[in-house]
Amino acid sequence: MTTGVERIETTKLVAGELCLDFANTASRRTVNSDELLCSYEDLVFWFHYAGMLSEKETERLQHVAARQSTKSAQEFQRALVLREAVYKTYSALASERPPSKAALKTINAAATEMLGHLQISPSKDRFEWTWYNVKDALEFPLWTVARSATRLLVSEESRRRVRECQGRGCHWLFVDQTCNRNRRWCDMATCGNREKVRQFRARKNRGA
Ligand SMILES: [Zn+2]
């Protein structure tokens, strides 16, 4: 029996965009499927694993969550709803279907909240969006996913490169950053290999 932390630490981040890696934490696969996130604590740990929270920030948020168990349970559920909306939206776009209005509405609702916590700050030689008033905010993971999901939606070039893995029953999403746009698998070591083995067996059965 593996713990949530072990499950998270042994799962690769292959999507090239935070919101898609987050969508890939759900148990949608028909092979080797594990729900990675079973609690708000798992959610915070995953954001740390994905590089969005420092160790210190992670500990702090875990501490706040332990003190506000009802609110953290609500935020966990809201994050799962957003995760599903992100999956539905990008899965549709990957197969050139229009995304569902309900899924876009969920992303927009999270984005509206998120925008209330962003400001323009000057940095060395430019201006950039930075977070403000997010210290101790249990909503921070949700806003971070909303920021990634909306940024990807309006980035025509990256959005057109979103793919759903062609591995049987996989459903993982990723941004195809190859020059010739021919990435088919979430990960060559898992889905790519399984497909190669399947094709080899099929050839063998046909006596080729
Ligand atoms: Zn795959």
Short mmCIF file of C-alpha atoms and ligand atoms in Angstrom, two decimals:
data_model
loop_
_atom_site.label_atom_id
_atom_site.label_comp_id
_atom_site.label_asym_id
_atom_site.label_seq_id
_atom_site.Cartn_x
_atom_site.Cartn_y
_atom_site.Cartn_z
CA MET A 1 0.00 0.00 0.00
CA THR A 2 1.59 3.25 -1.10
CA THR A 3 0.98 6.57 0.61
CA GLY A 4 -0.24 9.68 -1.18
CA VAL A 5 3.23 11.23 -1.05
CA GLU A 6 4.87 8.12 -2.57
CA ARG A 7 2.25 7.94 -5.32
CA ILE A 8 2.81 11.59 -6.17
CA GLU A 9 6.61 11.39 -6.09
CA THR A 10 6.69 8.41 -8.46
CA THR A 11 4.41 10.03 -11.05
CA LYS A 12 6.15 11.92 -13.84
CA LEU A 13 5.20 15.45 -14.85
CA VAL A 14 5.11 15.08 -18.62
CA ALA A 15 2.57 17.65 -19.82
CA GLY A 16 4.71 20.78 -20.17
CA GLU A 17 1.93 22.89 -18.64
CA LEU A 18 0.77 22.89 -15.03
CA CYS A 19 -2.99 22.65 -15.64
CA LEU A 20 -2.52 19.57 -17.85
CA ASP A 21 -0.22 17.84 -15.36
CA PHE A 22 -2.89 18.59 -12.78
CA ALA A 23 -5.58 17.04 -15.01
CA ASN A 24 -3.34 13.96 -15.26
CA THR A 25 -3.50 13.38 -11.49
CA ALA A 26 -7.01 11.87 -11.84
CA SER A 27 -7.54 8.14 -12.17
CA ARG A 28 -8.81 8.03 -15.76
CA ARG A 29 -6.48 5.41 -17.14
CA THR A 30 -7.65 1.86 -17.60
CA VAL A 31 -4.10 0.57 -16.93
CA ASN A 32 -2.06 1.38 -13.80
CA SER A 33 -4.59 3.95 -12.70
CA ASP A 34 -4.16 5.67 -9.40
CA GLU A 35 -6.01 8.66 -8.04
CA LEU A 36 -3.11 10.79 -6.86
CA LEU A 37 -5.07 13.23 -4.78
CA CYS A 38 -7.15 11.98 -1.88
CA SER A 39 -7.07 14.99 0.43
CA TYR A 40 -6.20 18.68 0.63
CA GLU A 41 -2.82 17.64 2.07
CA ASP A 42 -2.13 15.58 -1.09
CA LEU A 43 -3.15 18.57 -3.19
CA VAL A 44 -0.66 20.87 -1.44
CA PHE A 45 2.07 18.24 -1.65
CA TRP A 46 1.42 17.82 -5.38
CA PHE A 47 1.83 21.58 -5.91
CA HIS A 48 5.11 21.40 -4.05
CA TYR A 49 6.16 18.44 -6.24
CA ALA A 50 5.17 20.44 -9.33
CA GLY A 51 7.42 23.30 -8.20
CA MET A 52 4.66 25.79 -7.39
CA LEU A 53 5.24 25.94 -3.62
CA SER A 54 8.53 26.05 -1.74
CA GLU A 55 9.08 23.72 1.19
CA LYS A 56 8.37 26.55 3.58
CA GLU A 57 5.17 27.60 1.78
CA THR A 58 4.04 23.96 1.67
CA GLU A 59 4.50 23.52 5.42
CA ARG A 60 2.72 26.77 6.06
CA LEU A 61 -0.28 25.88 3.89
CA GLN A 62 -0.48 22.39 5.44
CA HIS A 63 -0.53 24.05 8.83
CA VAL A 64 -3.34 26.43 7.83
CA ALA A 65 -5.29 23.52 6.31
CA ALA A 66 -5.01 21.50 9.54
CA ARG A 67 -6.48 24.45 11.46
CA GLN A 68 -9.34 24.93 8.96
CA SER A 69 -10.40 21.39 8.13
CA THR A 70 -13.89 22.25 6.80
CA LYS A 71 -12.60 25.01 4.51
CA SER A 72 -9.66 22.90 3.29
CA ALA A 73 -12.04 19.99 2.48
CA GLN A 74 -14.21 22.43 0.47
CA GLU A 75 -11.20 23.80 -1.40
CA PHE A 76 -10.09 20.26 -2.18
CA GLN A 77 -13.48 19.47 -3.73
CA ARG A 78 -13.42 22.72 -5.72
CA ALA A 79 -9.96 21.84 -7.03
CA LEU A 80 -11.25 18.44 -8.20
CA VAL A 81 -14.18 20.10 -10.00
CA LEU A 82 -11.76 22.48 -11.74
CA ARG A 83 -9.50 19.53 -12.59
CA GLU A 84 -12.39 17.82 -14.39
CA ALA A 85 -13.27 21.03 -16.23
CA VAL A 86 -9.66 21.40 -17.38
CA TYR A 87 -9.61 17.80 -18.59
CA LYS A 88 -12.93 18.11 -20.45
CA THR A 89 -11.91 21.39 -22.09
CA TYR A 90 -8.50 20.29 -23.30
CA SER A 91 -9.55 16.76 -24.20
CA ALA A 92 -12.19 18.32 -26.45
CA LEU A 93 -9.73 20.80 -27.97
CA ALA A 94 -7.16 18.03 -28.54
CA SER A 95 -9.68 16.23 -30.73
CA GLU A 96 -10.83 19.49 -32.35
CA ARG A 97 -14.23 19.49 -30.70
CA PRO A 98 -15.65 22.64 -29.07
CA PRO A 99 -15.28 22.52 -25.26
CA SER A 100 -18.42 22.27 -23.13
CA LYS A 101 -19.91 25.54 -21.92
CA ALA A 102 -20.20 24.18 -18.37
CA ALA A 103 -16.50 23.31 -18.25
CA LEU A 104 -15.51 26.76 -19.52
CA LYS A 105 -17.84 28.33 -16.97
CA THR A 106 -16.04 26.49 -14.16
CA ILE A 107 -12.64 27.65 -15.47
CA ASN A 108 -13.92 31.23 -15.81
CA ALA A 109 -15.32 31.27 -12.27
CA ALA A 110 -11.92 30.21 -10.89
CA ALA A 111 -10.19 32.72 -13.18
CA THR A 112 -12.35 35.58 -11.90
CA GLU A 113 -11.23 34.79 -8.33
CA MET A 114 -7.64 34.36 -9.44
CA LEU A 115 -7.54 37.75 -11.19
CA GLY A 116 -8.42 39.45 -7.90
CA HIS A 117 -5.06 38.25 -6.58
CA LEU A 118 -2.76 39.29 -9.40
CA GLN A 119 -1.04 42.61 -9.84
CA ILE A 120 1.52 44.13 -12.19
CA SER A 121 4.95 44.52 -10.62
CA PRO A 122 8.09 46.04 -12.10
CA SER A 123 11.06 43.68 -12.26
CA LYS A 124 14.56 44.40 -13.60
CA ASP A 125 13.77 45.41 -17.16
CA ARG A 126 10.10 44.59 -17.57
CA PHE A 127 6.74 44.28 -15.87
CA GLU A 128 5.14 41.01 -14.82
CA TRP A 129 2.07 39.56 -13.19
CA THR A 130 2.72 38.64 -9.57
CA TRP A 131 0.50 37.23 -6.84
CA TYR A 132 -0.59 39.41 -3.96
CA ASN A 133 -2.66 38.70 -0.88
CA VAL A 134 -2.28 34.92 -1.25
CA LYS A 135 -0.39 34.23 1.97
CA ASP A 136 -2.22 31.47 3.85
CA ALA A 137 -4.91 31.30 1.13
CA LEU A 138 -6.23 27.76 0.92
CA GLU A 139 -7.49 28.66 -2.57
CA PHE A 140 -3.95 29.20 -3.89
CA PRO A 141 -3.75 25.79 -5.71
CA LEU A 142 -7.09 26.48 -7.41
CA TRP A 143 -5.99 29.94 -8.55
CA THR A 144 -2.69 28.58 -9.83
CA VAL A 145 -4.48 26.01 -12.00
CA ALA A 146 -6.91 28.69 -13.24
CA ARG A 147 -3.96 30.90 -14.20
CA SER A 148 -2.31 28.08 -16.14
CA ALA A 149 -5.56 26.95 -17.82
CA THR A 150 -6.48 30.46 -19.01
CA ARG A 151 -2.93 31.30 -20.13
CA LEU A 152 -2.91 28.16 -22.25
CA LEU A 153 -6.36 28.85 -23.70
CA VAL A 154 -5.38 32.27 -25.01
CA SER A 155 -1.96 31.14 -26.26
CA GLU A 156 -2.96 30.11 -29.79
CA GLU A 157 0.37 28.42 -30.57
CA SER A 158 0.52 26.26 -27.40
CA ARG A 159 -3.21 25.57 -27.31
CA ARG A 160 -3.09 24.07 -30.81
CA ARG A 161 -0.35 21.73 -29.64
CA VAL A 162 -2.38 20.15 -26.82
CA ARG A 163 -2.72 16.40 -27.36
CA GLU A 164 -4.34 13.48 -25.59
CA CYS A 165 -2.05 10.44 -25.33
CA GLN A 166 -2.82 7.77 -27.91
CA GLY A 167 -1.95 4.99 -25.48
CA ARG A 168 -4.95 2.69 -25.01
CA GLY A 169 -7.13 3.99 -22.19
CA CYS A 170 -4.49 6.53 -21.08
CA HIS A 171 -6.17 9.94 -21.49
CA TRP A 172 -3.19 11.93 -20.26
CA LEU A 173 -2.86 15.38 -21.77
CA PHE A 174 0.29 17.21 -22.83
CA VAL A 175 1.59 20.04 -25.00
CA ASP A 176 3.42 18.64 -28.02
CA GLN A 177 6.58 20.72 -28.15
CA THR A 178 8.33 18.67 -30.83
CA CYS A 179 9.38 20.55 -34.00
CA ASN A 180 7.39 18.31 -36.32
CA ARG A 181 4.40 18.01 -33.97
CA ASN A 182 4.35 14.24 -33.93
CA ARG A 183 4.47 13.35 -30.23
CA ARG A 184 1.91 10.61 -29.65
CA TRP A 185 2.59 9.42 -26.13
CA CYS A 186 2.48 10.99 -22.69
CA ASP A 187 5.65 9.06 -21.96
CA MET A 188 7.72 6.78 -24.18
CA ALA A 189 8.68 4.65 -21.16
CA THR A 190 5.07 3.71 -20.40
CA CYS A 191 2.48 4.22 -23.14
CA GLY A 192 5.02 4.29 -25.99
CA ASN A 193 6.55 0.99 -24.87
CA ARG A 194 3.19 -0.69 -24.28
CA GLU A 195 2.13 0.22 -27.79
CA LYS A 196 5.39 -1.13 -29.27
CA VAL A 197 4.89 -4.43 -27.39
CA ARG A 198 1.26 -4.59 -28.55
CA GLN A 199 2.24 -4.03 -32.18
CA PHE A 200 5.03 -6.65 -31.89
CA ARG A 201 2.58 -9.24 -30.51
CA ALA A 202 0.03 -8.43 -33.20
CA ARG A 203 2.66 -8.95 -35.92
CA LYS A 204 3.76 -12.22 -34.27
CA ASN A 205 0.16 -13.48 -34.10
CA ARG A 206 -0.28 -12.71 -37.76
CA GLY A 207 2.88 -14.75 -38.36
CA ALA A 208 4.73 -11.79 -39.81
ZN ZN B 1 -0.19 7.77 -22.09
#
